[in-house]
Short mmCIF file of C-alpha atoms in Angstrom, two decimals:
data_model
loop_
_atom_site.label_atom_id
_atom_site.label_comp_id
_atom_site.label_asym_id
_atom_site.label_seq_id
_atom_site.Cartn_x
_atom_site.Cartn_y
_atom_site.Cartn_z
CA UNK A 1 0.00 0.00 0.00
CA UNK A 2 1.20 3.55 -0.51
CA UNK A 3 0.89 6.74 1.68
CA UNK A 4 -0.15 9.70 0.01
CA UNK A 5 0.87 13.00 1.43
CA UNK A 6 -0.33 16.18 -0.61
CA UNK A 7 -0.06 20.03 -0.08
CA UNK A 8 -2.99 22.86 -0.40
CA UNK A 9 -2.85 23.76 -4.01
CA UNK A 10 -2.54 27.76 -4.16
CA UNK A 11 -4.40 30.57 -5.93
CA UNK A 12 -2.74 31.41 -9.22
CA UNK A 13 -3.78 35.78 -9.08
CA UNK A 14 0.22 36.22 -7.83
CA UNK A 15 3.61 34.93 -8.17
CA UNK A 16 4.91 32.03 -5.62
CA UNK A 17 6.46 33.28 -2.16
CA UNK A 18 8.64 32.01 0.50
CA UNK A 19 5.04 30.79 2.10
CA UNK A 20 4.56 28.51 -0.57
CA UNK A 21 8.36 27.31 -0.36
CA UNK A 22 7.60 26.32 3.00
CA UNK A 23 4.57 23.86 2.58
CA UNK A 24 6.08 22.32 -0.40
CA UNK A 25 9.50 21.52 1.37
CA UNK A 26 7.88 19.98 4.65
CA UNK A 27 6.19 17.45 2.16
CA UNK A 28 8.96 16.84 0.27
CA UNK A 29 10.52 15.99 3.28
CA UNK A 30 7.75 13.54 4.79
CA UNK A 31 7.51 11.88 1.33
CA UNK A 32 11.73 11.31 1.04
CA UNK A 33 11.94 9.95 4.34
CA UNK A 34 9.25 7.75 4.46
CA UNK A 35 10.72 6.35 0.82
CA UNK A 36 14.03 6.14 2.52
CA UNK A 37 12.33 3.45 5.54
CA UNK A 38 11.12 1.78 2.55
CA UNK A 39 7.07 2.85 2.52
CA UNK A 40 5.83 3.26 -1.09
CA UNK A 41 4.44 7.40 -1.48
CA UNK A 42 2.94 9.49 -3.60
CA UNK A 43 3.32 13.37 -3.34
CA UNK A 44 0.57 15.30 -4.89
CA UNK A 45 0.50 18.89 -5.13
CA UNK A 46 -1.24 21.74 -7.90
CA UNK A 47 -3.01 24.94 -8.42
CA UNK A 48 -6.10 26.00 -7.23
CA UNK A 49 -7.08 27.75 -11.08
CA UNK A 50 -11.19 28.00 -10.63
CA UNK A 51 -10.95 30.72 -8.18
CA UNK A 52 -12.57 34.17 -8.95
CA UNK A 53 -9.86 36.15 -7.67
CA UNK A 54 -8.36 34.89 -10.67
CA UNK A 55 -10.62 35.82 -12.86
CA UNK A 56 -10.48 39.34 -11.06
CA UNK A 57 -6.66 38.91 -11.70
CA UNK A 58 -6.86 38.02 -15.70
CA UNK A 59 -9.16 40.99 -15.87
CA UNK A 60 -6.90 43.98 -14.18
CA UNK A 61 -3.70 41.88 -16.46
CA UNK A 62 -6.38 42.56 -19.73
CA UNK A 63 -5.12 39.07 -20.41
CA UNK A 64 -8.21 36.01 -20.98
CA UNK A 65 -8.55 33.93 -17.75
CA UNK A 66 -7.30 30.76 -19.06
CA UNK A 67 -4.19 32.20 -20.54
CA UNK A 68 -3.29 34.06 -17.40
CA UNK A 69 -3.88 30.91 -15.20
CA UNK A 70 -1.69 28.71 -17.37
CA UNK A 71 1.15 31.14 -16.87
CA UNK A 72 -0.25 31.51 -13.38
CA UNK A 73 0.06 27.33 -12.84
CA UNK A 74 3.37 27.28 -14.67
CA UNK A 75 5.05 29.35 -12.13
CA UNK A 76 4.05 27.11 -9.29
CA UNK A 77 4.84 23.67 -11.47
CA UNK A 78 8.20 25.41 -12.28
CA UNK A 79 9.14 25.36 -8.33
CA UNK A 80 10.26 21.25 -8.66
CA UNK A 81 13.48 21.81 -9.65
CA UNK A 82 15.04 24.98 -7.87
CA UNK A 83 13.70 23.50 -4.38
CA UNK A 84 14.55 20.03 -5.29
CA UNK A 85 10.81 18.30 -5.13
CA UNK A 86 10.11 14.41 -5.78
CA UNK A 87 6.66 15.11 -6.41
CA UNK A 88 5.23 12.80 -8.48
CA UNK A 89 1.80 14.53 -9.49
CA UNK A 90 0.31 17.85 -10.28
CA UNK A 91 -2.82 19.12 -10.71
CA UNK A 92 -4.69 21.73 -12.75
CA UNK A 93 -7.83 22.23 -11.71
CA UNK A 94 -8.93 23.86 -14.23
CA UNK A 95 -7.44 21.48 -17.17
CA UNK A 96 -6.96 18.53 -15.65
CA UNK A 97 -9.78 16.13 -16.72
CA UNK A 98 -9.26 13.85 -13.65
CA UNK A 99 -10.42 16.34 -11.70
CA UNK A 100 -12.91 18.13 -13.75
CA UNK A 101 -14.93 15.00 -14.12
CA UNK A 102 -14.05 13.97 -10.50
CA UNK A 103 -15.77 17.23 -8.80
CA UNK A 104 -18.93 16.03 -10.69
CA UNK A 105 -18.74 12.80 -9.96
CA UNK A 106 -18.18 14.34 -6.10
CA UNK A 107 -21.36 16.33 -6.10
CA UNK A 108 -23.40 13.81 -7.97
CA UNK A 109 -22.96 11.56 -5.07
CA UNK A 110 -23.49 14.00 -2.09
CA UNK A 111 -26.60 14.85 -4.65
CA UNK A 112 -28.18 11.71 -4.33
CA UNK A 113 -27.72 11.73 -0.31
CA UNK A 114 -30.04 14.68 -0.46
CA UNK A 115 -27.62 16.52 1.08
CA UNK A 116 -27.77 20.25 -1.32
CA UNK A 117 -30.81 22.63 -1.53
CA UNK A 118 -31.18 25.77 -3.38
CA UNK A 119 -31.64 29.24 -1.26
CA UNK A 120 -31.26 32.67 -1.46
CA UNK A 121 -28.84 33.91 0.66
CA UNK A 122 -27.02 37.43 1.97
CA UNK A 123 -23.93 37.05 3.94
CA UNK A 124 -20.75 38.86 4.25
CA UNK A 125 -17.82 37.41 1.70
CA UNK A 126 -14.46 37.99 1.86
CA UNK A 127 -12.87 37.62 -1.93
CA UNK A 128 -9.36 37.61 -0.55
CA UNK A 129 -10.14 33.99 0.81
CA UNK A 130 -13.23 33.30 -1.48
CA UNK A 131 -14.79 32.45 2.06
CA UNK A 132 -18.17 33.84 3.51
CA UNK A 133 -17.97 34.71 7.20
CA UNK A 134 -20.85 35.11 9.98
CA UNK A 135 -22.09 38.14 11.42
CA UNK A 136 -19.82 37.63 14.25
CA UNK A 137 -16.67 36.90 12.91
CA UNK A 138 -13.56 38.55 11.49
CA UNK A 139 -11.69 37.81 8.29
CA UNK A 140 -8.18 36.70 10.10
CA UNK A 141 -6.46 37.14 7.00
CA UNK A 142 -7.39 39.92 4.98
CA UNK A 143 -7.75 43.71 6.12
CA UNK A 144 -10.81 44.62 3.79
CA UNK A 145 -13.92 44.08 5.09
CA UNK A 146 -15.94 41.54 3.47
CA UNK A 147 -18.69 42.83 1.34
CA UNK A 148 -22.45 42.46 1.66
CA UNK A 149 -23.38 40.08 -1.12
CA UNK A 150 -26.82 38.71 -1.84
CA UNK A 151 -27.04 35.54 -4.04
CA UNK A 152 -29.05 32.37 -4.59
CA UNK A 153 -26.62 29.40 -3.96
CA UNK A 154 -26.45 25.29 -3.47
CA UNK A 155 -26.51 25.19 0.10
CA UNK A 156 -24.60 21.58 1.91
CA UNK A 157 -26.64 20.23 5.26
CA UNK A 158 -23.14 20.40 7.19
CA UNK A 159 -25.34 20.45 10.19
CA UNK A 160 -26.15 16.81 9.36
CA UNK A 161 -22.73 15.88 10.00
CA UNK A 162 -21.71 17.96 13.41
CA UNK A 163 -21.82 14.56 15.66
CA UNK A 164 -19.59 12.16 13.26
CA UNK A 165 -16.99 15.37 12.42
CA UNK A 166 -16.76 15.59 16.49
CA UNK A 167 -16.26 12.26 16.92
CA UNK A 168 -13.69 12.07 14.18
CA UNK A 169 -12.05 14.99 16.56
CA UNK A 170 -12.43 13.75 19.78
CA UNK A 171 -11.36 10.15 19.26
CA UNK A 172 -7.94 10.86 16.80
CA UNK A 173 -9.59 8.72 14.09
CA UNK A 174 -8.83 12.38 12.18
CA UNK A 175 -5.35 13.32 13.70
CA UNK A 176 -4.67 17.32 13.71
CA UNK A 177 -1.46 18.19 14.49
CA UNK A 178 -0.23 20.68 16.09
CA UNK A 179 -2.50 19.75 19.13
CA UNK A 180 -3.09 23.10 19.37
CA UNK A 181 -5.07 23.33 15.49
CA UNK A 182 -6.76 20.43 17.35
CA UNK A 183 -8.25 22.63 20.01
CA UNK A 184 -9.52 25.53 17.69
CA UNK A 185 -10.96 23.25 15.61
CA UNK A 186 -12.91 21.11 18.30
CA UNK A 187 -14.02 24.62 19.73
CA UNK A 188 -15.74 25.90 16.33
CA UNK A 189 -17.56 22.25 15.77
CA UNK A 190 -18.44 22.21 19.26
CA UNK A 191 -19.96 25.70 19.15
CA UNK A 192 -22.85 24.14 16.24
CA UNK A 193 -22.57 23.44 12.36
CA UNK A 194 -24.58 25.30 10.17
CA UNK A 195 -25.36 24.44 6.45
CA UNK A 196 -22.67 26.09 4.22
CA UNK A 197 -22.53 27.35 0.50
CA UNK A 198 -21.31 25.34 -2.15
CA UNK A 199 -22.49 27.28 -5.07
CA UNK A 200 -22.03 30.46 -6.85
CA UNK A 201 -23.68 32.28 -9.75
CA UNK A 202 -21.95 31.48 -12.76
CA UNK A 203 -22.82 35.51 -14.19
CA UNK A 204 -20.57 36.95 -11.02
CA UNK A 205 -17.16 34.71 -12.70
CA UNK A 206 -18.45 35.13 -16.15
CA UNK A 207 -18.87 31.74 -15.86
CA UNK A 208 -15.65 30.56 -14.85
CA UNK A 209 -15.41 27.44 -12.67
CA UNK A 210 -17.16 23.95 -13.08
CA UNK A 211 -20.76 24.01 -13.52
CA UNK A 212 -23.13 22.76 -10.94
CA UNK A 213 -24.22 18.91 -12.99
CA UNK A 214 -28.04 20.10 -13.70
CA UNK A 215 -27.89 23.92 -12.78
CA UNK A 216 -25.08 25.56 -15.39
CA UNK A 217 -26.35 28.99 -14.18
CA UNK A 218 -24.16 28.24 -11.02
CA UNK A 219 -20.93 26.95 -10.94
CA UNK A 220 -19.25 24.88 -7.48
CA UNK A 221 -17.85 26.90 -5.13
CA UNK A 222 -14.01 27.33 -4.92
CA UNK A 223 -13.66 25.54 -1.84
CA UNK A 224 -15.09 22.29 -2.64
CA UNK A 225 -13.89 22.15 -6.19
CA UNK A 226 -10.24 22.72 -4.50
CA UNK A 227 -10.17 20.35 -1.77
CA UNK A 228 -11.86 18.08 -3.97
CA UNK A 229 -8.22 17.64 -6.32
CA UNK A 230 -7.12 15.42 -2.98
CA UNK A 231 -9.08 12.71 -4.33
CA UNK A 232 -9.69 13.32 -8.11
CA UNK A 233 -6.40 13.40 -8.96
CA UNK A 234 -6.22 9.32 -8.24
CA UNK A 235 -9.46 7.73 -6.55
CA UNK A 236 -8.08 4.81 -6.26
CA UNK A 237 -5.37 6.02 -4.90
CA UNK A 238 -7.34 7.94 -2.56
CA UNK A 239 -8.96 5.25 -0.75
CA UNK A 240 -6.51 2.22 -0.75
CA UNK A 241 -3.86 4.42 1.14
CA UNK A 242 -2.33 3.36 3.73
CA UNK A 243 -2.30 6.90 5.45
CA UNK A 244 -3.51 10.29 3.62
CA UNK A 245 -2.00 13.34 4.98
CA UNK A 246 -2.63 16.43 3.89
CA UNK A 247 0.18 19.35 4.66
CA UNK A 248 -1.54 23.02 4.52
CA UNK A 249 -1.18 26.35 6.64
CA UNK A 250 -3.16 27.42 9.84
CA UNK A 251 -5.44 29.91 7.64
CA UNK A 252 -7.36 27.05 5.73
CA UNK A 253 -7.85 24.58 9.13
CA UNK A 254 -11.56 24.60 8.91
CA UNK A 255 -12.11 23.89 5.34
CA UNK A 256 -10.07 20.95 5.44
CA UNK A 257 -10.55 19.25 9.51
CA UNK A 258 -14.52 20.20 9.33
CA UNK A 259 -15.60 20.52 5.57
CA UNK A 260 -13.65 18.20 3.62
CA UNK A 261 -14.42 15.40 5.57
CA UNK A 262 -18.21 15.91 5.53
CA UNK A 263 -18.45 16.30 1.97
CA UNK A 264 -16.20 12.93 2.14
CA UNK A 265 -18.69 11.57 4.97
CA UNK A 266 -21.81 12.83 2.29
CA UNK A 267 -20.41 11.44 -1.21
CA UNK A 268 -18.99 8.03 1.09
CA UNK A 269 -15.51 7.87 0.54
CA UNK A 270 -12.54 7.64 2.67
CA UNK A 271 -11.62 10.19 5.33
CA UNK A 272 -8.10 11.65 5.34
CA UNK A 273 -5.96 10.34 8.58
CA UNK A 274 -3.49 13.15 9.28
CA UNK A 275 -3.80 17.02 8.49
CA UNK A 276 -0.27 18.73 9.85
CA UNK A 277 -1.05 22.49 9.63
CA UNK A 278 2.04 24.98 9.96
CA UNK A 279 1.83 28.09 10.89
CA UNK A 280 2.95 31.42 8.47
CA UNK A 281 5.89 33.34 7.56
CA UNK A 282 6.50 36.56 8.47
CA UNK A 283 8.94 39.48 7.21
CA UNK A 284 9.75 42.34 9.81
CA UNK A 285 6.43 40.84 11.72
CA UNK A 286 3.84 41.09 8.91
CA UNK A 287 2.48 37.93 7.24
CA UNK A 288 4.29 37.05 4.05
CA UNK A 289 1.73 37.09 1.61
CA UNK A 290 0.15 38.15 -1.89
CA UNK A 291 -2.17 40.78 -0.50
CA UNK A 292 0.31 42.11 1.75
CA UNK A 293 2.31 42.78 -0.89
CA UNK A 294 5.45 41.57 0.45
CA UNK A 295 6.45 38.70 -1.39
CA UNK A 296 9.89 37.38 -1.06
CA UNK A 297 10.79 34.68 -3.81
CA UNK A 298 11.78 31.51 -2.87
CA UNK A 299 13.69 31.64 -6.27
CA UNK A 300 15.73 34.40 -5.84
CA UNK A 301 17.38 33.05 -2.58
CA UNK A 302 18.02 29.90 -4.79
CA UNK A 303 19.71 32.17 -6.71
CA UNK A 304 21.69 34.44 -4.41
CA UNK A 305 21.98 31.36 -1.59
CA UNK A 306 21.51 28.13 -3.10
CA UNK A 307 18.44 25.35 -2.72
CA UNK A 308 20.25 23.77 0.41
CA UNK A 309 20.30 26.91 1.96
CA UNK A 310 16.81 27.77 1.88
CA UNK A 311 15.95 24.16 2.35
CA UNK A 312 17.45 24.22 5.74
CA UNK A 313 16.37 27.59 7.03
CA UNK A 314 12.65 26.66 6.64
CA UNK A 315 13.19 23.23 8.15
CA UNK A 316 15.74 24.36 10.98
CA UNK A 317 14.44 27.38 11.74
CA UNK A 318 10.57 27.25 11.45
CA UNK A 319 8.76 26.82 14.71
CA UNK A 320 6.48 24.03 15.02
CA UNK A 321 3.91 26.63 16.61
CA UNK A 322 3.93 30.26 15.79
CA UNK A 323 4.96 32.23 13.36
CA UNK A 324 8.31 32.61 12.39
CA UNK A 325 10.60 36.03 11.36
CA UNK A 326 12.76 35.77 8.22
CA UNK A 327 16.13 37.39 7.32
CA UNK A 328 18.57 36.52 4.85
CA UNK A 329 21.33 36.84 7.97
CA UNK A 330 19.59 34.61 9.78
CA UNK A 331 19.00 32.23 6.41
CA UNK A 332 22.98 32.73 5.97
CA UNK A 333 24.02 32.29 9.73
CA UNK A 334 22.10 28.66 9.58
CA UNK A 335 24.08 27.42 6.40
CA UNK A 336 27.11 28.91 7.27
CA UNK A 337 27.26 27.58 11.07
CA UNK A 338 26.03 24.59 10.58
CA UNK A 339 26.77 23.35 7.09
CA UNK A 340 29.70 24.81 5.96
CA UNK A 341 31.84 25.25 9.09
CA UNK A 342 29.79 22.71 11.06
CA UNK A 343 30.02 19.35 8.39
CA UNK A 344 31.43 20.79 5.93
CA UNK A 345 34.32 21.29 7.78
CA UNK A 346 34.42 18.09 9.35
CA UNK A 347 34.29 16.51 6.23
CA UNK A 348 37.20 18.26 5.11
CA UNK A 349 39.48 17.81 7.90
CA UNK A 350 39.12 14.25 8.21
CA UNK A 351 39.12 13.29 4.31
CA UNK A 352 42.21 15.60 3.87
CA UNK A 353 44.51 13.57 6.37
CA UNK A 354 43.23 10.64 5.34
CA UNK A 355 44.62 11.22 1.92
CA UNK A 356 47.41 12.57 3.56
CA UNK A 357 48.38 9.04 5.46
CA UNK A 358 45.80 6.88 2.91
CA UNK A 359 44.04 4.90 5.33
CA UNK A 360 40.41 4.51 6.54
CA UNK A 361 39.36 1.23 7.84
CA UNK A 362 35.43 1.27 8.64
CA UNK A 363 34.07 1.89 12.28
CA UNK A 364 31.72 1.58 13.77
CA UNK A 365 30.28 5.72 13.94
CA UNK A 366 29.74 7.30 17.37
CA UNK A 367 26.57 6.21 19.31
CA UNK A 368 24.66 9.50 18.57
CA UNK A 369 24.87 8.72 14.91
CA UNK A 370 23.99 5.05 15.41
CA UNK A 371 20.75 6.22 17.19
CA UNK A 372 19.87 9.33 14.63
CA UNK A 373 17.39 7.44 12.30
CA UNK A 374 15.44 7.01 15.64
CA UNK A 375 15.44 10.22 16.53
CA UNK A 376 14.48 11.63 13.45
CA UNK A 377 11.50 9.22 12.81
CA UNK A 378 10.27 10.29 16.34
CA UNK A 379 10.44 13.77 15.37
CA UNK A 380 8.83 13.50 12.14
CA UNK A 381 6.73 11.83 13.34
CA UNK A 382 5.33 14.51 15.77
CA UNK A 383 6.25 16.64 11.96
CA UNK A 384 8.51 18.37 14.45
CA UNK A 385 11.42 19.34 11.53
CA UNK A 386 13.23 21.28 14.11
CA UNK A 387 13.72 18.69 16.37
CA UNK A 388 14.51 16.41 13.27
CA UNK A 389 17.56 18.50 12.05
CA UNK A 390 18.46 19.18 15.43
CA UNK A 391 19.22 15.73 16.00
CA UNK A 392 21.45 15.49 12.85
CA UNK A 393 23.02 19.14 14.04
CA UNK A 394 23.77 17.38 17.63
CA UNK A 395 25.56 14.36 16.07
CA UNK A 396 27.98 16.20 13.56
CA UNK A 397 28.65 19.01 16.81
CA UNK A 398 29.56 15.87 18.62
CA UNK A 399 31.77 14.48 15.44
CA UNK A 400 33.78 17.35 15.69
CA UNK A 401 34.12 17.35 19.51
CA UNK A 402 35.19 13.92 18.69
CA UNK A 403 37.69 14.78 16.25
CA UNK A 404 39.51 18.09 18.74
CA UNK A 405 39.50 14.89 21.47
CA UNK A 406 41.58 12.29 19.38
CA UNK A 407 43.41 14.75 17.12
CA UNK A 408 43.57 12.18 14.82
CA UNK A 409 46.83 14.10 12.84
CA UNK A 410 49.14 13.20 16.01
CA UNK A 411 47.93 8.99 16.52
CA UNK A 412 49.79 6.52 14.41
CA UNK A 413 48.46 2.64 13.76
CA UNK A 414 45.13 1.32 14.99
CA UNK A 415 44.86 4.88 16.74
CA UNK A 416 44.79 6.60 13.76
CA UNK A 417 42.64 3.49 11.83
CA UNK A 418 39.90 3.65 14.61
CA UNK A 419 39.55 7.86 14.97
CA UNK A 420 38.97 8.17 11.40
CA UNK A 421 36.83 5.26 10.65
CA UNK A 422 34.62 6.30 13.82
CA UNK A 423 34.22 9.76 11.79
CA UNK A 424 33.79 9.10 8.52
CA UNK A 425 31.26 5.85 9.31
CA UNK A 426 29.58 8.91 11.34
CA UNK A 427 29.64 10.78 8.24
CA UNK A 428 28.22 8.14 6.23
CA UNK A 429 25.20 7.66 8.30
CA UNK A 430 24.72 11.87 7.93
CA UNK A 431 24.92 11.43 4.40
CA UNK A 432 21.97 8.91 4.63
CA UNK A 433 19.96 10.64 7.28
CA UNK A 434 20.15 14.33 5.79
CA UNK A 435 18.77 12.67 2.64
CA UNK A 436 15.25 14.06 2.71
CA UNK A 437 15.78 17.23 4.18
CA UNK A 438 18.76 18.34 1.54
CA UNK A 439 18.94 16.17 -1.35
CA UNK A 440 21.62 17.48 -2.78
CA UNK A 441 23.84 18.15 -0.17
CA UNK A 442 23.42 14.90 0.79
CA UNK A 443 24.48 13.42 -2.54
CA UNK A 444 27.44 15.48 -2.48
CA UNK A 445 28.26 14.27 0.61
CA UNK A 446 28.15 10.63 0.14
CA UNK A 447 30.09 11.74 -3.21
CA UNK A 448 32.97 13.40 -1.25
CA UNK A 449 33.38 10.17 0.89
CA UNK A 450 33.40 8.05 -2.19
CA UNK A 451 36.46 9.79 -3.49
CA UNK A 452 34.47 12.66 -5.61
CA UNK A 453 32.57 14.97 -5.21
CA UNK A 454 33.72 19.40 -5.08
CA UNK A 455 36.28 19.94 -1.95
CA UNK A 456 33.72 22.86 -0.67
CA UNK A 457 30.47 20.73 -0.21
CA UNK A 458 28.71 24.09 1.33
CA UNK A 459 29.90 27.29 0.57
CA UNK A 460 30.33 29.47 3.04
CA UNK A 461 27.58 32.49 2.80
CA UNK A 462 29.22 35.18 4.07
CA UNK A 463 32.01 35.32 1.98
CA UNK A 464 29.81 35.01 -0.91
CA UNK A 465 27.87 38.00 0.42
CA UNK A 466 30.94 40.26 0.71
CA UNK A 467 31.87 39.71 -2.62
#
C-alpha cells in the first residue's frame, strides 16, 4: 500500500512566495523519508485555477482567464526543480480532466444523499479567501472588510454531519497536528454546524469554474472544487492508502478538519488520517503574503543562496507553533554555522589527512549517529522538523568534539585506523539521514566520501555576500 501525502494547491492571481516554499519543502521531506524506511508514497501537489480572484486577476492583467492561469500554474509547477521536489503529481484544476470530471462525480454523489438545496442567501464574503464569514466573525487574513453580497446558492446540510466530524475529533480517528489546530478546531464544531454554500452564480465569474451537474447557471464553489483535487487526482489512490496526509497552513484549518471530511462523509468515501497544519511566515512581523504585498521569492534566494540553503532555514528554523521572522542573515548564519563550518568542515578535515596518510578502515560511527534514524523518525513523526535537524546538528557538533578529542593528525596505527573510521562511518550515516531534508547536499556528501565529489560541499555564505 502507498501513503499519500499532498499540499494545499494555491491561488494562481500572484507569483509564488517564501510561504509557498515552505509547505512544499515539509512534504517533500515527509515523502523522502518515508521512501528512505522503505514505505511506497505518492506526493501530490497543484493549483487551485477555478478561483474568482483569478478571474479578477486576468481581468486587471487585460489578459483572458485561461491564458493568465496557465502562466499563473506554470510558475508554481516550475518550483520542482530549484527546491529540489520528488513530487510525483500535479494538478490543474482547471485542465486537468481527472479532476474536472471527478468534482462532478463528487457532487453527484453527495446529490443523491439529499444533502444540497437551493436558497437565497445574503452574507458577508471575503474575496481575498473566497470564504463567507458570519455576522460575528472577522476575516483573520485579509484587512478589507468583506462585502455584503446577496445571491441564490447550493446550500450543503453540514449540520447533518456535526456529531460524526466531532467524533472524528475527539477520538484521533482524524489526527490534527499541532494539538493546538486540534483545540480551535474542536471549539468551532463544538460551538454548532450550520449548512454552508457550495455554489455560486456562474454571471458573477463570467462563468468561470465547473458548472453545478443540472444547474449551469451556477458553478461549485471554490472551496469544494479545490479540496476536492485530494481525491480526483487518483481515486483509487485515494482510498486504498495506507495513510492520507494532507500538509496546509493554519489559515485554511476549517475547510479541510470540518468541511472536507463531511463532503467525504456525504459522497462516502474515505476520510483523510493526518492534516499537519504549519503556521505562516512573516517578514519584519507582517504575514508574508500576496495581499500584503510583500512577497519574497523563494527563487531568488536559490539564486543568491543556493536550494540547500533555503531548504534548511525553513526546516531548521521554522517553529512548530507560531509564526516565524525571516532574514537573509539569519538564512545565511544557519548554512554557514552549521553546514559549511559545522560538516562541511568536518568533512574536510578528516578526508584531507586521510589522503594525507591513505588509510580509513570502517568503524563503527559514534553512538549519537547510530541512534539518529530514531530520533528523526520520532520527530517526524510529531512533523517536528526542528527537532529532526536538530538531531542530525547534535551528532555532527559531537563528530567534531570527537575529532579536537583524538586529534587524529598526532595517533599513528590502529589509533589513527579507529579515529577516522569512527568519523567518517559517522559521516556516512549523515549522508543517509540528511537525505530528505537536503537532497543534494546529501548526494554530495556521500560523493565526497566516495572519493568525488567538489572539496567545498557548502559554501560558506558570508564570503559570498561580501563579494
Amino acid at each position: 500500500m502507498t501513503d499519500l501525502i499532498t499540499t494545499a494547491i494555491p491561488y494562481v492571481n500572484a507569483e509564488p512566495h517564501l510561504g509557498h516554499a515552505l509547505e512544499l519543502v515539509q512534504a517533500d521531506v515527509l515523502a523522502r523519508h518515508r521512501r528512505l524506511r522503505g514505505t511506497d508514497v505518492r506526493l501530490l501537489t497543484g493549483t487551485d485555477n477555478n478561483a474568482l480572484k483569478n478571474v479578477t486577476a486576468a481581468k486587471a492583467a487585460g489578459v483572458p482567464v485561461q491564458e493568465f492561469v496557465a502562466h499563473g500554474a506554470e510558475r508554481f509547477a516550475a518550483l520542482r526543480k530549484p527546491l529540489g521536489l520528488a513530487v510525483d503529481d500535479f494538478i490543474r484544476t482547471s485542465t486537468d480532466r481527472r479532476h474536472l470530471d471527478g468534482v462532478r462525480r463528487l457532487w453527484q454523489a453527495s446529490a443523491r444523499r439529499g444533502d444540497f438545496y437551493l436558497r437565497d442567501y445574503t452574507g458577508r464574503y471575503c474575496a481575498g479567501c473566497e470564504q463567507f464569514y458570519a455576522d460575528d466573525e472577522r476575516c483573520p487574513e485579509h484587512e478589507t472588510p468583506p462585502e455584503i453580497v446577496t445571491e441564490q446558492n447550493w446550500f450543503f446540510r453540514l449540520s447533518r454531519y456535526s456529531g460524526e466530524i466531532l467524533g472524528l475529533l475527539e477520538s484521533g480517528r482524524l489526527r490534527i497536528e499541532p494539538a493546538a489546530r486540534l483545540r480551535e478546531v474542536l471549539g468551532f464544531v463544538r460551538g454548532g454546524l450550520s449548512d454552508i454554500s457550495v455554489s455560486r452564480p456562474a454571471a458573477r465569474s463570467d462563468g468561470w469554474g465547473i458548472p453545478v451537474p443540472g444547474d449551469p447557471d451556477q458553478v461549485i464553489y471554490v472551496w469544494w472544487d479545490a479540496l476536492a483535487n485530494y481525491l480526483t487526482a487518483a481515486p483509487s489512490r485515494w482510498s486504498e492508502a495506507a495513510e492520507r496526509v494532507h500538509v496546509i497552513g493554519k489559515g485554511i484549518v476549517r475547510f479541510h478538519a470540518v468541511y472536507w471530511p463531511a463532503l467525504l462523509l456525504s459522497a462516502g468515501e474515505r476520510l483523510p488520517d493526518t492534516i499537519f497544519v504549519h503556521d505562516y511566515l512573516t517578514l519584519d512581523g507582517a504575514k508574508i503574503s500576496k495581499s500584503a504585498g510583500n512577497i519574497v521569492r523563494p527563487t531568488d534566494l536559490i539564486d543568491r543562496y543556493g536550494a540547500d540553503a533555503l531548504r534548511w532555514w525553513l526546516l531548521r528554523e521554522v517553529a512548530p507553533l507560531g509564526d516565524t521572522d525571516f532574514t537573509e542573515a539569519r538564512l545565511i548564519a544557519r548554512a554557514d554555522d552549521e553546514l559549511a563550518n559545522g560538516l562541511g568542515n568536518l568533512v574536510h578535515r578528516v578526508l584531507s589527512l586521510a589522503r594525507r596518510t591513505g588509510r580509513i578502515v570502517p568503524a563503527s560511527p559514534l553512538r549519537t549517529a547510530s541512534t539518529l534514524a530514531g530520533r528523526i523518525d520520532t520527530a517526524l513523526a510529531a512533523f517536528d522538523f526542528r527537532a529532526a535537524t536538530g538531531a542530525l546538528v547534535e551528532v555532527i557538533g559531537d563528530a567534531n568534539r570527537y575529532v579536537e578529542q583524538t586529534r587524529p593528525w598526532t595517533l599513528r596505527g590502529t589509533e589513527l585506523d579507529e579515529a577516522l573510521g569512527t568519523v567518517v562511518g559517522t559521516c556516512r550515516e549523515l549522508a543517509t539521514e540528511l537525505s530528505p531534508f537536503l537532497p543534494d547536499g546529501a548526494a554530495r556528501l556521500r560523493a565526497r566520501l566516495d572519493g568525488g565529489g567538489p572539496a567545498r560541499l557548502y559554501p560558506r555564505l558570508r564570503e559570498q555576500a561580501r563579494h
